[in-house]
């Protein structure tokens, strides 16, 4: 049986003496599975992601990421090993706007041996540039490789960010509200592309969203957080946007 990518048992996170943000989270993510994480503001979605990658220490319970188990914070060597297998896509794209599209995708090689070559595409080995161009072709932007990122639309910039994550060849991608800054049409296009490419590459995807249609429509499974606990964990085929609205009261959760 294939080992899960993520396993949490009783994960708890509290800040100071206040009520816990996360209070006993049990969660698994299988290789290649696409999981949508939803919940109202303050429900702990971003905190959970940070706990999973060791950015903030746990207050209780445990996390196992790629078989590296920790109960507070991962050891430095384990953290480095885990990060090498993870790609990230952020709401604000996190691109270097004055550099070219190709240079931004080449930045996905940062962290590899000799990664100073990834500072710009002109320094990168030919093999890295070729891989970056292939990733751009997958997101439909190979013809824009030589243009500055700040000449692209928001949706195009997010596609560049996806290409940068893909070129890293991760086993898992974390995406925090990847379509939140886009207009509805661009958001749907980006999420559809994201879902298709992670599936075709066999990459596990964990993304947070405030859009109930995105949560139900582009994942294999939906996990909803409420009051620091898992309120729903179900296959997306059994979840509707309407049922999620009922759970949270409205679409702004």
PDB file of C-alpha atoms in Angstrom:
ATOM      1  CA  UNK A   1       0.000   0.000   0.000  1.00  0.00           C
ATOM      2  CA  UNK A   2       1.366   3.431  -0.937  1.00  0.00           C
ATOM      3  CA  UNK A   3       2.358   5.579   2.030  1.00  0.00           C
ATOM      4  CA  UNK A   4       0.326   8.787   2.427  1.00  0.00           C
ATOM      5  CA  UNK A   5       2.049  12.071   1.665  1.00  0.00           C
ATOM      6  CA  UNK A   6       0.596  13.717   4.788  1.00  0.00           C
ATOM      7  CA  UNK A   7      -0.757  12.234   8.003  1.00  0.00           C
ATOM      8  CA  UNK A   8      -1.764  14.321  11.017  1.00  0.00           C
ATOM      9  CA  UNK A   9      -2.986  12.873  14.312  1.00  0.00           C
ATOM     10  CA  UNK A  10      -4.629  15.120  16.891  1.00  0.00           C
ATOM     11  CA  UNK A  11      -2.830  18.177  15.532  1.00  0.00           C
ATOM     12  CA  UNK A  12      -3.303  21.111  17.862  1.00  0.00           C
ATOM     13  CA  UNK A  13      -2.097  24.702  17.578  1.00  0.00           C
ATOM     14  CA  UNK A  14      -2.705  27.462  20.092  1.00  0.00           C
ATOM     15  CA  UNK A  15      -1.159  30.904  20.448  1.00  0.00           C
ATOM     16  CA  UNK A  16      -0.436  32.038  23.995  1.00  0.00           C
ATOM     17  CA  UNK A  17      -3.288  31.231  26.376  1.00  0.00           C
ATOM     18  CA  UNK A  18      -6.118  31.759  23.915  1.00  0.00           C
ATOM     19  CA  UNK A  19      -8.441  29.194  22.432  1.00  0.00           C
ATOM     20  CA  UNK A  20      -6.687  26.817  20.039  1.00  0.00           C
ATOM     21  CA  UNK A  21      -6.752  27.719  16.360  1.00  0.00           C
ATOM     22  CA  UNK A  22      -6.547  24.017  15.556  1.00  0.00           C
ATOM     23  CA  UNK A  23      -7.937  21.530  18.059  1.00  0.00           C
ATOM     24  CA  UNK A  24      -7.394  17.880  17.168  1.00  0.00           C
ATOM     25  CA  UNK A  25      -6.979  17.719  13.386  1.00  0.00           C
ATOM     26  CA  UNK A  26      -6.780  14.226  11.872  1.00  0.00           C
ATOM     27  CA  UNK A  27      -5.966  14.407   8.170  1.00  0.00           C
ATOM     28  CA  UNK A  28      -4.426  12.286   5.433  1.00  0.00           C
ATOM     29  CA  UNK A  29      -3.410  13.106   1.867  1.00  0.00           C
ATOM     30  CA  UNK A  30      -2.625  10.346  -0.608  1.00  0.00           C
ATOM     31  CA  UNK A  31      -0.021  10.588  -3.390  1.00  0.00           C
ATOM     32  CA  UNK A  32      -1.526  12.378  -6.377  1.00  0.00           C
ATOM     33  CA  UNK A  33      -4.677  13.378  -4.490  1.00  0.00           C
ATOM     34  CA  UNK A  34      -6.074  16.903  -4.857  1.00  0.00           C
ATOM     35  CA  UNK A  35      -7.526  18.213  -1.604  1.00  0.00           C
ATOM     36  CA  UNK A  36      -9.437  21.472  -1.179  1.00  0.00           C
ATOM     37  CA  UNK A  37      -9.212  23.054   2.268  1.00  0.00           C
ATOM     38  CA  UNK A  38     -12.051  25.437   3.108  1.00  0.00           C
ATOM     39  CA  UNK A  39     -13.333  27.345   6.092  1.00  0.00           C
ATOM     40  CA  UNK A  40     -14.335  30.792   7.297  1.00  0.00           C
ATOM     41  CA  UNK A  41     -11.747  33.477   7.979  1.00  0.00           C
ATOM     42  CA  UNK A  42      -9.878  32.522  11.133  1.00  0.00           C
ATOM     43  CA  UNK A  43     -10.783  28.839  10.843  1.00  0.00           C
ATOM     44  CA  UNK A  44      -7.117  27.870  10.692  1.00  0.00           C
ATOM     45  CA  UNK A  45      -6.530  27.032   7.019  1.00  0.00           C
ATOM     46  CA  UNK A  46      -3.273  28.977   6.692  1.00  0.00           C
ATOM     47  CA  UNK A  47      -2.154  27.917  10.164  1.00  0.00           C
ATOM     48  CA  UNK A  48      -2.690  24.275   9.247  1.00  0.00           C
ATOM     49  CA  UNK A  49      -0.575  24.644   6.103  1.00  0.00           C
ATOM     50  CA  UNK A  50       2.203  26.286   8.117  1.00  0.00           C
ATOM     51  CA  UNK A  51       2.096  23.514  10.690  1.00  0.00           C
ATOM     52  CA  UNK A  52       2.324  20.849   8.000  1.00  0.00           C
ATOM     53  CA  UNK A  53       5.580  22.223   6.594  1.00  0.00           C
ATOM     54  CA  UNK A  54       7.100  23.066   9.947  1.00  0.00           C
ATOM     55  CA  UNK A  55       6.902  26.851   9.701  1.00  0.00           C
ATOM     56  CA  UNK A  56       5.206  27.087  13.095  1.00  0.00           C
ATOM     57  CA  UNK A  57       5.587  24.598  15.970  1.00  0.00           C
ATOM     58  CA  UNK A  58       2.735  22.314  16.966  1.00  0.00           C
ATOM     59  CA  UNK A  59       1.108  22.653  20.369  1.00  0.00           C
ATOM     60  CA  UNK A  60       0.056  19.012  20.370  1.00  0.00           C
ATOM     61  CA  UNK A  61      -0.410  15.945  18.199  1.00  0.00           C
ATOM     62  CA  UNK A  62       1.851  14.991  15.311  1.00  0.00           C
ATOM     63  CA  UNK A  63       2.523  15.482  11.619  1.00  0.00           C
ATOM     64  CA  UNK A  64       4.085  13.015   9.203  1.00  0.00           C
ATOM     65  CA  UNK A  65       5.180  14.520   5.881  1.00  0.00           C
ATOM     66  CA  UNK A  66       6.787  12.116   3.391  1.00  0.00           C
ATOM     67  CA  UNK A  67       7.391   9.790   6.342  1.00  0.00           C
ATOM     68  CA  UNK A  68       9.174  12.442   8.424  1.00  0.00           C
ATOM     69  CA  UNK A  69       7.245  12.525  11.688  1.00  0.00           C
ATOM     70  CA  UNK A  70       7.450  15.386  14.165  1.00  0.00           C
ATOM     71  CA  UNK A  71       5.517  16.431  17.256  1.00  0.00           C
ATOM     72  CA  UNK A  72       6.646  20.037  17.626  1.00  0.00           C
ATOM     73  CA  UNK A  73       8.976  21.121  14.815  1.00  0.00           C
ATOM     74  CA  UNK A  74      10.919  18.996  12.333  1.00  0.00           C
ATOM     75  CA  UNK A  75      14.674  18.717  12.708  1.00  0.00           C
ATOM     76  CA  UNK A  76      16.581  21.001  10.295  1.00  0.00           C
ATOM     77  CA  UNK A  77      17.734  18.100   8.092  1.00  0.00           C
ATOM     78  CA  UNK A  78      14.205  16.682   7.892  1.00  0.00           C
ATOM     79  CA  UNK A  79      12.767  20.123   7.120  1.00  0.00           C
ATOM     80  CA  UNK A  80      15.234  20.573   4.249  1.00  0.00           C
ATOM     81  CA  UNK A  81      14.458  17.097   2.889  1.00  0.00           C
ATOM     82  CA  UNK A  82      10.720  17.790   2.983  1.00  0.00           C
ATOM     83  CA  UNK A  83      10.994  21.209   1.334  1.00  0.00           C
ATOM     84  CA  UNK A  84      12.909  19.738  -1.615  1.00  0.00           C
ATOM     85  CA  UNK A  85       9.806  17.710  -2.470  1.00  0.00           C
ATOM     86  CA  UNK A  86       7.283  20.564  -2.160  1.00  0.00           C
ATOM     87  CA  UNK A  87       6.211  23.297  -4.571  1.00  0.00           C
ATOM     88  CA  UNK A  88       4.371  26.458  -3.558  1.00  0.00           C
ATOM     89  CA  UNK A  89       1.864  28.718  -5.335  1.00  0.00           C
ATOM     90  CA  UNK A  90       0.713  31.864  -3.564  1.00  0.00           C
ATOM     91  CA  UNK A  91      -2.248  34.202  -3.898  1.00  0.00           C
ATOM     92  CA  UNK A  92      -0.017  37.140  -4.852  1.00  0.00           C
ATOM     93  CA  UNK A  93       2.018  35.095  -7.392  1.00  0.00           C
ATOM     94  CA  UNK A  94       5.333  36.005  -5.647  1.00  0.00           C
ATOM     95  CA  UNK A  95       7.097  36.645  -8.950  1.00  0.00           C
ATOM     96  CA  UNK A  96       9.959  39.024  -9.676  1.00  0.00           C
ATOM     97  CA  UNK A  97       7.968  41.434 -11.799  1.00  0.00           C
ATOM     98  CA  UNK A  98      10.902  43.108 -13.568  1.00  0.00           C
ATOM     99  CA  UNK A  99      12.424  39.832 -14.714  1.00  0.00           C
ATOM    100  CA  UNK A 100      11.356  37.790 -17.705  1.00  0.00           C
ATOM    101  CA  UNK A 101       8.783  35.043 -17.607  1.00  0.00           C
ATOM    102  CA  UNK A 102      11.503  32.458 -18.321  1.00  0.00           C
ATOM    103  CA  UNK A 103      13.763  33.737 -15.527  1.00  0.00           C
ATOM    104  CA  UNK A 104      10.889  33.471 -13.065  1.00  0.00           C
ATOM    105  CA  UNK A 105      10.261  29.848 -14.014  1.00  0.00           C
ATOM    106  CA  UNK A 106      13.990  29.079 -13.784  1.00  0.00           C
ATOM    107  CA  UNK A 107      13.770  30.348 -10.178  1.00  0.00           C
ATOM    108  CA  UNK A 108      11.973  27.051  -9.498  1.00  0.00           C
ATOM    109  CA  UNK A 109      15.403  25.382  -9.529  1.00  0.00           C
ATOM    110  CA  UNK A 110      16.559  27.386  -6.495  1.00  0.00           C
ATOM    111  CA  UNK A 111      17.478  24.935  -3.770  1.00  0.00           C
ATOM    112  CA  UNK A 112      19.135  22.455  -6.118  1.00  0.00           C
ATOM    113  CA  UNK A 113      22.890  21.929  -6.158  1.00  0.00           C
ATOM    114  CA  UNK A 114      24.441  24.879  -7.979  1.00  0.00           C
ATOM    115  CA  UNK A 115      21.190  26.783  -7.633  1.00  0.00           C
ATOM    116  CA  UNK A 116      22.894  30.188  -7.936  1.00  0.00           C
ATOM    117  CA  UNK A 117      22.576  29.490 -11.672  1.00  0.00           C
ATOM    118  CA  UNK A 118      18.798  29.816 -11.210  1.00  0.00           C
ATOM    119  CA  UNK A 119      19.063  33.514 -10.370  1.00  0.00           C
ATOM    120  CA  UNK A 120      18.342  34.330 -14.039  1.00  0.00           C
ATOM    121  CA  UNK A 121      17.704  32.318 -17.167  1.00  0.00           C
ATOM    122  CA  UNK A 122      20.903  33.645 -18.783  1.00  0.00           C
ATOM    123  CA  UNK A 123      22.937  31.916 -16.037  1.00  0.00           C
ATOM    124  CA  UNK A 124      20.985  28.660 -16.059  1.00  0.00           C
ATOM    125  CA  UNK A 125      22.289  25.480 -17.737  1.00  0.00           C
ATOM    126  CA  UNK A 126      20.678  24.700 -21.077  1.00  0.00           C
ATOM    127  CA  UNK A 127      18.869  21.709 -19.543  1.00  0.00           C
ATOM    128  CA  UNK A 128      17.215  23.935 -16.935  1.00  0.00           C
ATOM    129  CA  UNK A 129      16.124  26.438 -19.559  1.00  0.00           C
ATOM    130  CA  UNK A 130      14.686  23.608 -21.656  1.00  0.00           C
ATOM    131  CA  UNK A 131      12.730  22.260 -18.678  1.00  0.00           C
ATOM    132  CA  UNK A 132      11.467  25.750 -17.886  1.00  0.00           C
ATOM    133  CA  UNK A 133      10.327  26.222 -21.482  1.00  0.00           C
ATOM    134  CA  UNK A 134       8.527  22.866 -21.369  1.00  0.00           C
ATOM    135  CA  UNK A 135       6.715  23.967 -18.202  1.00  0.00           C
ATOM    136  CA  UNK A 136       5.738  27.248 -19.855  1.00  0.00           C
ATOM    137  CA  UNK A 137       4.409  25.312 -22.828  1.00  0.00           C
ATOM    138  CA  UNK A 138       2.231  23.275 -20.460  1.00  0.00           C
ATOM    139  CA  UNK A 139       0.640  26.444 -19.073  1.00  0.00           C
ATOM    140  CA  UNK A 140       0.275  27.989 -22.541  1.00  0.00           C
ATOM    141  CA  UNK A 141       2.871  30.747 -22.165  1.00  0.00           C
ATOM    142  CA  UNK A 142       5.912  29.541 -24.102  1.00  0.00           C
ATOM    143  CA  UNK A 143       5.444  32.409 -26.565  1.00  0.00           C
ATOM    144  CA  UNK A 144       5.753  34.945 -23.717  1.00  0.00           C
ATOM    145  CA  UNK A 145       9.024  33.557 -22.274  1.00  0.00           C
ATOM    146  CA  UNK A 146      11.114  36.625 -23.113  1.00  0.00           C
ATOM    147  CA  UNK A 147       8.638  39.219 -21.825  1.00  0.00           C
ATOM    148  CA  UNK A 148       8.741  40.866 -18.422  1.00  0.00           C
ATOM    149  CA  UNK A 149       6.293  39.422 -15.927  1.00  0.00           C
ATOM    150  CA  UNK A 150       4.751  42.826 -15.228  1.00  0.00           C
ATOM    151  CA  UNK A 151       3.416  42.957 -18.798  1.00  0.00           C
ATOM    152  CA  UNK A 152       1.159  39.938 -18.159  1.00  0.00           C
ATOM    153  CA  UNK A 153      -2.371  39.794 -16.798  1.00  0.00           C
ATOM    154  CA  UNK A 154      -3.029  38.460 -13.301  1.00  0.00           C
ATOM    155  CA  UNK A 155      -4.188  35.111 -14.656  1.00  0.00           C
ATOM    156  CA  UNK A 156      -1.100  34.790 -16.828  1.00  0.00           C
ATOM    157  CA  UNK A 157       1.142  35.637 -13.886  1.00  0.00           C
ATOM    158  CA  UNK A 158      -0.452  32.887 -11.846  1.00  0.00           C
ATOM    159  CA  UNK A 159       0.177  30.460 -14.700  1.00  0.00           C
ATOM    160  CA  UNK A 160       3.856  31.477 -14.575  1.00  0.00           C
ATOM    161  CA  UNK A 161       3.795  30.693 -10.845  1.00  0.00           C
ATOM    162  CA  UNK A 162       2.325  27.260 -11.597  1.00  0.00           C
ATOM    163  CA  UNK A 163       5.057  26.615 -14.181  1.00  0.00           C
ATOM    164  CA  UNK A 164       7.682  27.620 -11.606  1.00  0.00           C
ATOM    165  CA  UNK A 165       6.226  25.116  -9.141  1.00  0.00           C
ATOM    166  CA  UNK A 166       6.039  22.347 -11.756  1.00  0.00           C
ATOM    167  CA  UNK A 167       9.640  22.721 -12.917  1.00  0.00           C
ATOM    168  CA  UNK A 168      10.734  21.919  -9.370  1.00  0.00           C
ATOM    169  CA  UNK A 169       9.291  18.402  -9.970  1.00  0.00           C
ATOM    170  CA  UNK A 170       7.582  18.265  -6.564  1.00  0.00           C
ATOM    171  CA  UNK A 171       5.614  15.406  -5.101  1.00  0.00           C
ATOM    172  CA  UNK A 172       3.300  17.878  -3.363  1.00  0.00           C
ATOM    173  CA  UNK A 173       2.154  21.438  -4.056  1.00  0.00           C
ATOM    174  CA  UNK A 174       0.698  23.762  -1.441  1.00  0.00           C
ATOM    175  CA  UNK A 175      -1.438  26.556  -2.881  1.00  0.00           C
ATOM    176  CA  UNK A 176      -2.857  29.225  -0.573  1.00  0.00           C
ATOM    177  CA  UNK A 177      -5.923  30.842  -2.204  1.00  0.00           C
ATOM    178  CA  UNK A 178      -4.380  30.532  -5.709  1.00  0.00           C
ATOM    179  CA  UNK A 179      -7.335  32.170  -7.492  1.00  0.00           C
ATOM    180  CA  UNK A 180      -8.393  34.714  -4.872  1.00  0.00           C
ATOM    181  CA  UNK A 181      -6.765  37.716  -6.579  1.00  0.00           C
ATOM    182  CA  UNK A 182      -8.185  36.896 -10.029  1.00  0.00           C
ATOM    183  CA  UNK A 183     -11.463  37.769 -11.699  1.00  0.00           C
ATOM    184  CA  UNK A 184     -13.996  34.913 -11.837  1.00  0.00           C
ATOM    185  CA  UNK A 185     -13.225  33.808 -15.413  1.00  0.00           C
ATOM    186  CA  UNK A 186      -9.444  33.873 -14.917  1.00  0.00           C
ATOM    187  CA  UNK A 187      -9.853  32.125 -11.574  1.00  0.00           C
ATOM    188  CA  UNK A 188     -11.783  29.238 -13.123  1.00  0.00           C
ATOM    189  CA  UNK A 189      -9.214  28.902 -15.918  1.00  0.00           C
ATOM    190  CA  UNK A 190      -6.305  28.850 -13.499  1.00  0.00           C
ATOM    191  CA  UNK A 191      -7.942  26.294 -11.195  1.00  0.00           C
ATOM    192  CA  UNK A 192      -8.888  24.036 -14.116  1.00  0.00           C
ATOM    193  CA  UNK A 193      -5.310  24.188 -15.411  1.00  0.00           C
ATOM    194  CA  UNK A 194      -3.903  23.587 -11.941  1.00  0.00           C
ATOM    195  CA  UNK A 195      -6.133  20.566 -11.360  1.00  0.00           C
ATOM    196  CA  UNK A 196      -5.342  19.072 -14.765  1.00  0.00           C
ATOM    197  CA  UNK A 197      -1.569  19.498 -14.548  1.00  0.00           C
ATOM    198  CA  UNK A 198      -1.214  18.158 -11.017  1.00  0.00           C
ATOM    199  CA  UNK A 199      -3.290  15.137 -12.026  1.00  0.00           C
ATOM    200  CA  UNK A 200      -1.251  14.490 -15.202  1.00  0.00           C
ATOM    201  CA  UNK A 201       2.041  14.752 -13.281  1.00  0.00           C
ATOM    202  CA  UNK A 202       0.819  12.681 -10.337  1.00  0.00           C
ATOM    203  CA  UNK A 203       1.447  15.545  -7.906  1.00  0.00           C
ATOM    204  CA  UNK A 204      -0.517  15.750  -4.665  1.00  0.00           C
ATOM    205  CA  UNK A 205      -2.204  19.136  -4.301  1.00  0.00           C
ATOM    206  CA  UNK A 206      -3.464  20.806  -1.144  1.00  0.00           C
ATOM    207  CA  UNK A 207      -5.091  24.161  -1.812  1.00  0.00           C
ATOM    208  CA  UNK A 208      -7.180  26.520   0.282  1.00  0.00           C
ATOM    209  CA  UNK A 209     -10.108  28.406  -1.177  1.00  0.00           C
ATOM    210  CA  UNK A 210     -12.963  30.708  -0.234  1.00  0.00           C
ATOM    211  CA  UNK A 211     -14.756  29.821  -3.463  1.00  0.00           C
ATOM    212  CA  UNK A 212     -17.086  26.906  -2.804  1.00  0.00           C
ATOM    213  CA  UNK A 213     -17.406  26.102  -6.518  1.00  0.00           C
ATOM    214  CA  UNK A 214     -13.605  25.890  -6.823  1.00  0.00           C
ATOM    215  CA  UNK A 215     -13.463  23.662  -3.753  1.00  0.00           C
ATOM    216  CA  UNK A 216     -16.073  21.230  -5.042  1.00  0.00           C
ATOM    217  CA  UNK A 217     -15.163  21.421  -8.719  1.00  0.00           C
ATOM    218  CA  UNK A 218     -11.386  21.042  -8.931  1.00  0.00           C
ATOM    219  CA  UNK A 219     -10.481  18.606  -6.154  1.00  0.00           C
ATOM    220  CA  UNK A 220     -10.825  14.927  -5.374  1.00  0.00           C
ATOM    221  CA  UNK A 221     -11.704  15.629  -1.756  1.00  0.00           C
ATOM    222  CA  UNK A 222     -12.948  18.539   0.343  1.00  0.00           C
ATOM    223  CA  UNK A 223     -11.976  19.153   3.971  1.00  0.00           C
ATOM    224  CA  UNK A 224     -13.774  21.931   5.842  1.00  0.00           C
ATOM    225  CA  UNK A 225     -12.491  23.466   9.068  1.00  0.00           C
ATOM    226  CA  UNK A 226     -14.835  25.007  11.598  1.00  0.00           C
ATOM    227  CA  UNK A 227     -14.091  26.048  15.190  1.00  0.00           C
ATOM    228  CA  UNK A 228     -10.630  24.500  14.953  1.00  0.00           C
ATOM    229  CA  UNK A 229     -11.886  21.062  13.949  1.00  0.00           C
ATOM    230  CA  UNK A 230     -12.661  19.105  10.801  1.00  0.00           C
ATOM    231  CA  UNK A 231     -16.347  19.721  10.108  1.00  0.00           C
ATOM    232  CA  UNK A 232     -16.425  17.863   6.788  1.00  0.00           C
ATOM    233  CA  UNK A 233     -14.123  15.394   5.037  1.00  0.00           C
ATOM    234  CA  UNK A 234     -15.736  13.944   1.928  1.00  0.00           C
ATOM    235  CA  UNK A 235     -15.069  13.056  -1.712  1.00  0.00           C
ATOM    236  CA  UNK A 236     -15.787  16.023  -3.963  1.00  0.00           C
ATOM    237  CA  UNK A 237     -18.257  13.909  -5.930  1.00  0.00           C
ATOM    238  CA  UNK A 238     -20.452  13.821  -2.818  1.00  0.00           C
ATOM    239  CA  UNK A 239     -20.183  17.551  -2.103  1.00  0.00           C
ATOM    240  CA  UNK A 240     -22.052  20.400  -3.764  1.00  0.00           C
ATOM    241  CA  UNK A 241     -21.383  24.124  -3.604  1.00  0.00           C
ATOM    242  CA  UNK A 242     -24.862  24.477  -2.067  1.00  0.00           C
ATOM    243  CA  UNK A 243     -24.121  22.036   0.743  1.00  0.00           C
ATOM    244  CA  UNK A 244     -20.901  23.918   1.525  1.00  0.00           C
ATOM    245  CA  UNK A 245     -22.850  27.179   1.609  1.00  0.00           C
ATOM    246  CA  UNK A 246     -25.231  25.587   4.109  1.00  0.00           C
ATOM    247  CA  UNK A 247     -22.329  24.459   6.285  1.00  0.00           C
ATOM    248  CA  UNK A 248     -20.829  27.929   6.484  1.00  0.00           C
ATOM    249  CA  UNK A 249     -23.938  30.049   6.087  1.00  0.00           C
ATOM    250  CA  UNK A 250     -22.795  31.924   2.951  1.00  0.00           C
ATOM    251  CA  UNK A 251     -20.090  32.044   0.311  1.00  0.00           C
ATOM    252  CA  UNK A 252     -17.968  34.510   2.202  1.00  0.00           C
ATOM    253  CA  UNK A 253     -16.752  31.859   4.657  1.00  0.00           C
TER     254      UNK A 253
END
